[in-house]
JSON list of C-alpha atoms and ligand atoms in Angstrom, two decimals:
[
{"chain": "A", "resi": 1414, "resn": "UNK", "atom": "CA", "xyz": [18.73, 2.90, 10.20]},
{"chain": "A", "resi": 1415, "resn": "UNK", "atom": "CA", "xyz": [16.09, 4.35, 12.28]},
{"chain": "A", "resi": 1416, "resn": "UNK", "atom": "CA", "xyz": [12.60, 4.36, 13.03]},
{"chain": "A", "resi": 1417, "resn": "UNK", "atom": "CA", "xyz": [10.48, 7.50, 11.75]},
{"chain": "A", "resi": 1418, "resn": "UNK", "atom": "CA", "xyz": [6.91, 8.76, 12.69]},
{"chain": "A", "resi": 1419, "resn": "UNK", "atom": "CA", "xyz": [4.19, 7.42, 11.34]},
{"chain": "A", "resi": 1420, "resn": "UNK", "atom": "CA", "xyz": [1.94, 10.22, 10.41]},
{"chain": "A", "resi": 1421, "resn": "UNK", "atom": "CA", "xyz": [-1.61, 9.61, 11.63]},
{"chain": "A", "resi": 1422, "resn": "UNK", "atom": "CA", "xyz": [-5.14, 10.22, 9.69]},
{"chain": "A", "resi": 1423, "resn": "UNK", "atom": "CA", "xyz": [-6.25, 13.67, 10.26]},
{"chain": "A", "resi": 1424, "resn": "UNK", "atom": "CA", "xyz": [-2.89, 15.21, 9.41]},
{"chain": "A", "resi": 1425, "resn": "UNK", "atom": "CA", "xyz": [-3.53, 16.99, 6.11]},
{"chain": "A", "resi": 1426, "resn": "UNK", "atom": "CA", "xyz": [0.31, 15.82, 5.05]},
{"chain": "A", "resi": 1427, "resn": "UNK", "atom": "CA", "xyz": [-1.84, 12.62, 4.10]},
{"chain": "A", "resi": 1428, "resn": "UNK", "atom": "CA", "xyz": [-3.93, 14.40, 1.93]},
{"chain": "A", "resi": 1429, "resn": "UNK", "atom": "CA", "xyz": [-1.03, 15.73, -0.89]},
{"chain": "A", "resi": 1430, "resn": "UNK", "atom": "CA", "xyz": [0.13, 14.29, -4.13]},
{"chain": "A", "resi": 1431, "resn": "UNK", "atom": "CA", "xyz": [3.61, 13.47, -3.53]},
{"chain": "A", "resi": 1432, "resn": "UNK", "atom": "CA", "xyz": [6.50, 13.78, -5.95]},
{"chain": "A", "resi": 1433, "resn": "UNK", "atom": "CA", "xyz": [8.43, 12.00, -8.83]},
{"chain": "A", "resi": 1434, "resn": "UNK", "atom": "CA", "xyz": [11.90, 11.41, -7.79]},
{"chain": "A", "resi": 1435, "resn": "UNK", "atom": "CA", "xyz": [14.40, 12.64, -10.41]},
{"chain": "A", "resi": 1436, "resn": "UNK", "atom": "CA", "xyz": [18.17, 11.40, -7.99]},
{"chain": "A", "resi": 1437, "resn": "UNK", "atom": "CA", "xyz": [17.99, 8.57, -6.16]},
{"chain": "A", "resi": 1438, "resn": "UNK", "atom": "CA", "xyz": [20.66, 10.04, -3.59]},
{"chain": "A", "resi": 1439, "resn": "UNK", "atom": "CA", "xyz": [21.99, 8.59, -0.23]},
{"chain": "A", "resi": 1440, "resn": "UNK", "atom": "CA", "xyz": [19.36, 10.33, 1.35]},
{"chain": "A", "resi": 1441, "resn": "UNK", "atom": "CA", "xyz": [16.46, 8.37, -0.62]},
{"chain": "A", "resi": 1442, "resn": "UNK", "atom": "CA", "xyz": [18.44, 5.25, 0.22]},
{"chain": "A", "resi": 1443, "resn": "UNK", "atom": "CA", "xyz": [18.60, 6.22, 4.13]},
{"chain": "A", "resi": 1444, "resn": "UNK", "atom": "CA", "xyz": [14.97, 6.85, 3.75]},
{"chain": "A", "resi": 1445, "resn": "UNK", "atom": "CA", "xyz": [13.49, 3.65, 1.94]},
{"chain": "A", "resi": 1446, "resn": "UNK", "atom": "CA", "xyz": [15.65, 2.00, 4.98]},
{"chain": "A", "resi": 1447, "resn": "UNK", "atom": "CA", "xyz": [14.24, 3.58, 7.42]},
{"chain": "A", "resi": 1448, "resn": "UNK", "atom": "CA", "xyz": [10.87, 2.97, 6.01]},
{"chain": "A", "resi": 1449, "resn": "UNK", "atom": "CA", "xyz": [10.96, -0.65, 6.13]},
{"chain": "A", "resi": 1450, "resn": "UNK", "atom": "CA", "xyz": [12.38, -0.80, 10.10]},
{"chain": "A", "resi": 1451, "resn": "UNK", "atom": "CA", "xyz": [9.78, 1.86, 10.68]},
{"chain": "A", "resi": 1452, "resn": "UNK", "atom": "CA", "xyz": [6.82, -0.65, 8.70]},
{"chain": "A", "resi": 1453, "resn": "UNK", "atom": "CA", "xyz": [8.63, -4.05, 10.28]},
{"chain": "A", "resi": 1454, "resn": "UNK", "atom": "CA", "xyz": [8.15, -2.61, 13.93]},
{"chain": "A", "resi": 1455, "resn": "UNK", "atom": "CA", "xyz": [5.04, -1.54, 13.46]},
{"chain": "A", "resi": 1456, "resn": "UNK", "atom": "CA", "xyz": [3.73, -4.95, 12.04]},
{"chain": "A", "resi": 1457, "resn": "UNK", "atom": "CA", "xyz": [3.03, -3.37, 8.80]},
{"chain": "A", "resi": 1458, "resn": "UNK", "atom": "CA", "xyz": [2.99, -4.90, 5.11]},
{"chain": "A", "resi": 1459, "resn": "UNK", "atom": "CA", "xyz": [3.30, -1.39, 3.53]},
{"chain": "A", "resi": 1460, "resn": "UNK", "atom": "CA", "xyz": [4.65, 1.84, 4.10]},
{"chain": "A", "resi": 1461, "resn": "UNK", "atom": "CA", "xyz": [4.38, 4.94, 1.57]},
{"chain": "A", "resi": 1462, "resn": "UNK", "atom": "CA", "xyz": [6.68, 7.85, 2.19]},
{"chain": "A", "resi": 1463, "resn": "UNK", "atom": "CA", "xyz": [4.56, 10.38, 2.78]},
{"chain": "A", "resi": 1464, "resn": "UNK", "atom": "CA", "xyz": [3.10, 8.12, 5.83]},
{"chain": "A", "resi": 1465, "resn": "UNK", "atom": "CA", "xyz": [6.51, 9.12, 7.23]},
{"chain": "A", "resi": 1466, "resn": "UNK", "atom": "CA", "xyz": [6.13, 12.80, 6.46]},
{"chain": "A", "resi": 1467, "resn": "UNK", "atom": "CA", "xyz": [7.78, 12.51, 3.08]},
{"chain": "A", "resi": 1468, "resn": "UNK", "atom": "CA", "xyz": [5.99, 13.35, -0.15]},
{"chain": "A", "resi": 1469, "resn": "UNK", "atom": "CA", "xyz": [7.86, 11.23, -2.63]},
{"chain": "A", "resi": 1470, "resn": "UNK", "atom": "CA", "xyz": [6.80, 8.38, -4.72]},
{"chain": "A", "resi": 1471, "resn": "UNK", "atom": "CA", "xyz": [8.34, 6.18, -3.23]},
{"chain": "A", "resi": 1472, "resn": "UNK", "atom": "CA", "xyz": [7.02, 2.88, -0.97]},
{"chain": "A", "resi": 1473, "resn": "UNK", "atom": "CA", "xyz": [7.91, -0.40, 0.76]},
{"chain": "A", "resi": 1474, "resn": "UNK", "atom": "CA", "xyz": [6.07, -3.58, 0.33]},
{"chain": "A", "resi": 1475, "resn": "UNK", "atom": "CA", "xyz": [6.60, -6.91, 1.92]},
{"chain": "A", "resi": 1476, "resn": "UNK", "atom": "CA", "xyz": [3.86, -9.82, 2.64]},
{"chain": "A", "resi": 1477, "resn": "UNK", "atom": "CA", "xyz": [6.08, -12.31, 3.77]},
{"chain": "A", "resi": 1478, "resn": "UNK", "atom": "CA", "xyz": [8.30, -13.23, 0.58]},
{"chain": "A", "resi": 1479, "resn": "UNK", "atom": "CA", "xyz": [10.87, -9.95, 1.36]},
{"chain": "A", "resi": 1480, "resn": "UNK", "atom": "CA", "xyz": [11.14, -6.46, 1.57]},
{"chain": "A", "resi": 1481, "resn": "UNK", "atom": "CA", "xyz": [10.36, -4.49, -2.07]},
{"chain": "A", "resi": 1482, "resn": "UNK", "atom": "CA", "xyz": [11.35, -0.97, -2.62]},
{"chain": "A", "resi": 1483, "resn": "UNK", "atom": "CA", "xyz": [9.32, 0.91, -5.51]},
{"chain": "A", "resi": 1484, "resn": "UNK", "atom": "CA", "xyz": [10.48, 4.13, -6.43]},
{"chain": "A", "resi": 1485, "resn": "UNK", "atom": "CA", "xyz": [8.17, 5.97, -8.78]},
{"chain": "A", "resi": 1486, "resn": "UNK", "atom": "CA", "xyz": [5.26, 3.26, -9.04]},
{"chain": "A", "resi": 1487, "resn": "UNK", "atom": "CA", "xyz": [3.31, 3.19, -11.67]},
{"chain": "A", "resi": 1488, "resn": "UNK", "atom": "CA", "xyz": [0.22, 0.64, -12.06]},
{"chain": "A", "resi": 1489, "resn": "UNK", "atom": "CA", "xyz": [0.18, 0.16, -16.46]},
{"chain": "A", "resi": 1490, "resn": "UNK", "atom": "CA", "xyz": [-2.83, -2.65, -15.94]},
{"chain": "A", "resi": 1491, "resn": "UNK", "atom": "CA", "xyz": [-5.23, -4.21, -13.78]},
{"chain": "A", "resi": 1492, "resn": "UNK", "atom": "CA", "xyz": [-7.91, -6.88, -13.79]},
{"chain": "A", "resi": 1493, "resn": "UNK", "atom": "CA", "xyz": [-10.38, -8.62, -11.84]},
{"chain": "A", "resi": 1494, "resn": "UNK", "atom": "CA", "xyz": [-12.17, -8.06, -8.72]},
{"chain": "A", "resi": 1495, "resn": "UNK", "atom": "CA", "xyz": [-11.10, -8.76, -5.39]},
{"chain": "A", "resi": 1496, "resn": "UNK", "atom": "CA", "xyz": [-12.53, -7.90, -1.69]},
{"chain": "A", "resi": 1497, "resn": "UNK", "atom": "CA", "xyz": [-10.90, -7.79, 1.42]},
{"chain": "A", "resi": 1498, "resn": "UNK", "atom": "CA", "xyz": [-10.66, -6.73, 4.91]},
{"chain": "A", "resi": 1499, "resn": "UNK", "atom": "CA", "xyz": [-7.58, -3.77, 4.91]},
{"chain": "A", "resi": 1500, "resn": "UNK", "atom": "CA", "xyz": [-6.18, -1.71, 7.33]},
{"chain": "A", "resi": 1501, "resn": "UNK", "atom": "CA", "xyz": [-3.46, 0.83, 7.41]},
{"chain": "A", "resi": 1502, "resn": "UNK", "atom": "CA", "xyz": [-0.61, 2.09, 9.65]},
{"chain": "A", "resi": 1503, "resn": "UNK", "atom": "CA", "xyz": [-2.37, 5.45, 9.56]},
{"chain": "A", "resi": 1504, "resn": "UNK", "atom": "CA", "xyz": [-5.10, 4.65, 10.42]},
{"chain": "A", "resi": 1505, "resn": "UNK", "atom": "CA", "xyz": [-4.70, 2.55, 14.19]},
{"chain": "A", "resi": 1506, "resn": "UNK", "atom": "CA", "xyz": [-7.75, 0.13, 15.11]},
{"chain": "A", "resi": 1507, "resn": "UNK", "atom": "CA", "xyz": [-9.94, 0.44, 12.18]},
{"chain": "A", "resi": 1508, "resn": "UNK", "atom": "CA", "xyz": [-9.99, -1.77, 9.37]},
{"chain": "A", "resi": 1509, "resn": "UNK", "atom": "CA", "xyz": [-12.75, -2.45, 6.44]},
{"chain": "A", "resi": 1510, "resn": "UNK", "atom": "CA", "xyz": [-13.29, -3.99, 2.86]},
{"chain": "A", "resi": 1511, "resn": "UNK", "atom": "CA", "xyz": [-11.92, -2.82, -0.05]},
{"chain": "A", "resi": 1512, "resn": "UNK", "atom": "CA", "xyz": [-12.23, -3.91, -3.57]},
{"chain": "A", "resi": 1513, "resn": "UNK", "atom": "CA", "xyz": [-8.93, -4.08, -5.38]},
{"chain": "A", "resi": 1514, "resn": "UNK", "atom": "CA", "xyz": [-8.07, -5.57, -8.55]},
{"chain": "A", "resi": 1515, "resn": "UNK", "atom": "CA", "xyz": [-7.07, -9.10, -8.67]},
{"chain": "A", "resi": 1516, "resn": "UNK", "atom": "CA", "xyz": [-3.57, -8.77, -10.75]},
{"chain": "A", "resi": 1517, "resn": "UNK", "atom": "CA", "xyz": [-1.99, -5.95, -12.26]},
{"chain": "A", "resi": 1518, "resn": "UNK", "atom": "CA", "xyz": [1.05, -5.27, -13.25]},
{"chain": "A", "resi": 1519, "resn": "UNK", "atom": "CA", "xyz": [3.45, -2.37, -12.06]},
{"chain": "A", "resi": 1520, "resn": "UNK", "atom": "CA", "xyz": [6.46, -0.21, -13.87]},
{"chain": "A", "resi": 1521, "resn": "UNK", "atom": "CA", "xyz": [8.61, 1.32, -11.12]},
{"chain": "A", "resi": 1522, "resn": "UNK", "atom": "CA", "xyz": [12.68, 2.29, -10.06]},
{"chain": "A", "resi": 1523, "resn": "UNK", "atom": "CA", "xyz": [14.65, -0.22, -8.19]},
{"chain": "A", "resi": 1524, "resn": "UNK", "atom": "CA", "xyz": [17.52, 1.42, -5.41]},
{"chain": "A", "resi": 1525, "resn": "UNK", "atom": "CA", "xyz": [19.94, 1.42, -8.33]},
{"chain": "A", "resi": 1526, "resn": "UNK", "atom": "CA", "xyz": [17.58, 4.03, -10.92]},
{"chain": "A", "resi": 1527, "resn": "UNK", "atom": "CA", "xyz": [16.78, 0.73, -13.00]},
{"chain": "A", "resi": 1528, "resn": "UNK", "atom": "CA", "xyz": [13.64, 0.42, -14.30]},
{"chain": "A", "resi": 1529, "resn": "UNK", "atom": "CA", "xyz": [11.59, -2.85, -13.73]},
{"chain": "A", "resi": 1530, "resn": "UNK", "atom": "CA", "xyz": [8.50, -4.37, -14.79]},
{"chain": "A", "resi": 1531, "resn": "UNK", "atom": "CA", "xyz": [6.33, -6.63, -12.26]},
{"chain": "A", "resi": 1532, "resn": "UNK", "atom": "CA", "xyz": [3.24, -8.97, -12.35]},
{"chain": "A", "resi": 1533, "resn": "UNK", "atom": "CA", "xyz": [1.48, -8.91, -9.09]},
{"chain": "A", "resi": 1534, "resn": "UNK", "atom": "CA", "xyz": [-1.56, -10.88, -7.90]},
{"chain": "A", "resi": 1535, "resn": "UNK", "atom": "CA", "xyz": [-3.97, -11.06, -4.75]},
{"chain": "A", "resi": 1536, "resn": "UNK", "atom": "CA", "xyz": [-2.48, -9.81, -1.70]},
{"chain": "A", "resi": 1537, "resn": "UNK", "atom": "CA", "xyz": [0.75, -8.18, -3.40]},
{"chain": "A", "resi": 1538, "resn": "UNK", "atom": "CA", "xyz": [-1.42, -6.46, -5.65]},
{"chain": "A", "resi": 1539, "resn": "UNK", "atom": "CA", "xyz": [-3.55, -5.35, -3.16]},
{"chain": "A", "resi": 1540, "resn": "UNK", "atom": "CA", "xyz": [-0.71, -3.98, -0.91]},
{"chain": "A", "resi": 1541, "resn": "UNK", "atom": "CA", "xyz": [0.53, -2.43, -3.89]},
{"chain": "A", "resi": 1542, "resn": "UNK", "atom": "CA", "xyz": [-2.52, -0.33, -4.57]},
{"chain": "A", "resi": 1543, "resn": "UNK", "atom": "CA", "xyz": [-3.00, 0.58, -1.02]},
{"chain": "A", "resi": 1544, "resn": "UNK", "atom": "CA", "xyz": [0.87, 1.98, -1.19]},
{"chain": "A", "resi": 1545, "resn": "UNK", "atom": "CA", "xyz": [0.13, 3.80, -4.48]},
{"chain": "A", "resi": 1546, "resn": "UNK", "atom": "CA", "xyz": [-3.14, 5.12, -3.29]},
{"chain": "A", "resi": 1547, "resn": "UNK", "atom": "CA", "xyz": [-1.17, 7.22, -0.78]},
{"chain": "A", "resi": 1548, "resn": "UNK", "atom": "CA", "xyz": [1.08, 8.51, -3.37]},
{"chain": "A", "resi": 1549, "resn": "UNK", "atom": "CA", "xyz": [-2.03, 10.56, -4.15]},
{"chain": "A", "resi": 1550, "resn": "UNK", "atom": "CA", "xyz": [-3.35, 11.60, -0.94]},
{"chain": "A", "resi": 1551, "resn": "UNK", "atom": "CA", "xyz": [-6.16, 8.71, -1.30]},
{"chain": "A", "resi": 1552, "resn": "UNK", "atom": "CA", "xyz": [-6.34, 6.64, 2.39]},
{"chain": "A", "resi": 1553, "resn": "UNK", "atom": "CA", "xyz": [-8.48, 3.21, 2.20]},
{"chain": "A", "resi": 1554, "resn": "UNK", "atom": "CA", "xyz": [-10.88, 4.23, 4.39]},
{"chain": "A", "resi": 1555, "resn": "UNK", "atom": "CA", "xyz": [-12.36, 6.49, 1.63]},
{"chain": "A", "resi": 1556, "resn": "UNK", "atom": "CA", "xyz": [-12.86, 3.10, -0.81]},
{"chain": "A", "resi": 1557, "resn": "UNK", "atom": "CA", "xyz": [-14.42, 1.04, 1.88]},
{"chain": "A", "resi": 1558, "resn": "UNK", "atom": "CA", "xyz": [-17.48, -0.85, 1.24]},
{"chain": "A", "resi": 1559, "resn": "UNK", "atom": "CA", "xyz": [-20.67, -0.32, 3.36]},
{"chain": "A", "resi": 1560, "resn": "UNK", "atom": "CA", "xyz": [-21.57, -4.44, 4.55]},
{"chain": "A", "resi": 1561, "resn": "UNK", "atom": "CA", "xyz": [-25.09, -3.66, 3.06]},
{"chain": "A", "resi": 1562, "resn": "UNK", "atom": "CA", "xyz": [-23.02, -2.84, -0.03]},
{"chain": "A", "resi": 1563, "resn": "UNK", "atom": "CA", "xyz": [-20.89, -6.58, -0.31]},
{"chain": "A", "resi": 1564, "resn": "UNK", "atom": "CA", "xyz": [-21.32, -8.98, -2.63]},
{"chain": "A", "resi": 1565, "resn": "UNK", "atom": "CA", "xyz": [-23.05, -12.04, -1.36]},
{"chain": "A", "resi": 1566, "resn": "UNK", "atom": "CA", "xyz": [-20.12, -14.35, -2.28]},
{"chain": "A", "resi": 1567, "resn": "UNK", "atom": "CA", "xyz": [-18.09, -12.31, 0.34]},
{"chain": "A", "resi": 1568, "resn": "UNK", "atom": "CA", "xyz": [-20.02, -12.44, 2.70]},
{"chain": "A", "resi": 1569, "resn": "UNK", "atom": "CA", "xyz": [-20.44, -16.46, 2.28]},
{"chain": "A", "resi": 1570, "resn": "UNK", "atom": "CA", "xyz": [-16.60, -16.73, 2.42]},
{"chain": "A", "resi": 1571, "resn": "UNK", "atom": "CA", "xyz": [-16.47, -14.64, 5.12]},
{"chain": "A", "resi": 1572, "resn": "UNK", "atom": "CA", "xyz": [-18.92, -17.01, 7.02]},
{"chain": "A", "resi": 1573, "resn": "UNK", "atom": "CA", "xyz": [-16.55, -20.27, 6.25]},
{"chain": "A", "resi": 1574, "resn": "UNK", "atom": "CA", "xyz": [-13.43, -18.40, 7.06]},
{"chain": "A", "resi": 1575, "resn": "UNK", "atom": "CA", "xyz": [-15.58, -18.08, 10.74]},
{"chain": "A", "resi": 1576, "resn": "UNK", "atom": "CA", "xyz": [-17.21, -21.24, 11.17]},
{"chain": "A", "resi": 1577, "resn": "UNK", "atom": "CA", "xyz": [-13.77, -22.72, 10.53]},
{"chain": "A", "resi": 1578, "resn": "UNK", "atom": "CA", "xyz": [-11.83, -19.76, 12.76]},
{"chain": "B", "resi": 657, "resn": "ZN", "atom": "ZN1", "xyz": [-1.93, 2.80, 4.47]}
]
């Protein structure tokens, strides 16, 4: 394995739809490694392949319960509203809220071509959508929320999560 550049916001390689994979080869497998040491070293909970100069649909996901590779993510259904503080490897030292859905539920490829069905709620989903958002050239920081613009019942959370902080 080995670590790749992340590409950084400004680069216009950000900006393009990436690609349906049709083989998953050694080479996808290589990458999709390399993609998850590249996202565990830089502290990162997701990593799309075109942040590592790659325009496939392909990503790697993992909050805590285990890597997840999704090859050709698709998101069939969401619901519900959810806001949240995000960031992105992309984008270094700069971070803002984002309304996501609450659950959805995802069709993609696992490493061996099979295709899988999965539920996902509150911070997987969230991660999730980030990841797929790049697919499409979409970066967070174009879906944040002005403060102004928050509901109040953030902002009330946000004011326990302090006092208690
Ligand atoms: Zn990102």
């Amino acid at each position: 394995m080995a670590l790749r550049n992340i590409r950084i916001d400004g680069d216009p390689l950000l900006r393009k739809r990436s690609k349906e994979i049709e083989t998953i080869d050694t080479r996808l497998k290589i990458l999709l490694d390399d993609m998850l040491e590249t996202m565990y070293d830089a502290e990162g909970v997701g990593l799309a392949a075109p942040q590592v100069g790659i325009l496939k649909r392909a990503v790697v996901v993992d909050i805590g319960d285990g890597p997840m590779k999704l090859i050709n993510p698709v998101i069939k259904n969401s619901s519900g509203e959810s806001f949240m503080a995000e960031g992105c490897l992309s984008i270094p030292d700069y971070s803002g809220v984002v309304c996501r859905p609450e659950k959805l539920s995802l069709e993609y490829l696992d490493i061996d071509g099979n295709k899988k069905y999965l539920e996902a709620a509150g911070f997987l989903a969230r991660a999730i959508c980030h990841e797929v958002d790049h697919l499409e050239g979409i970066l967070f920081k174009d879906k944040v929320i002005p403060e102004e613009q928050l509901p109040k019942e953030y902002l009330e959370q946000e004011r326990k999560r302090e006092r208690r902080a």
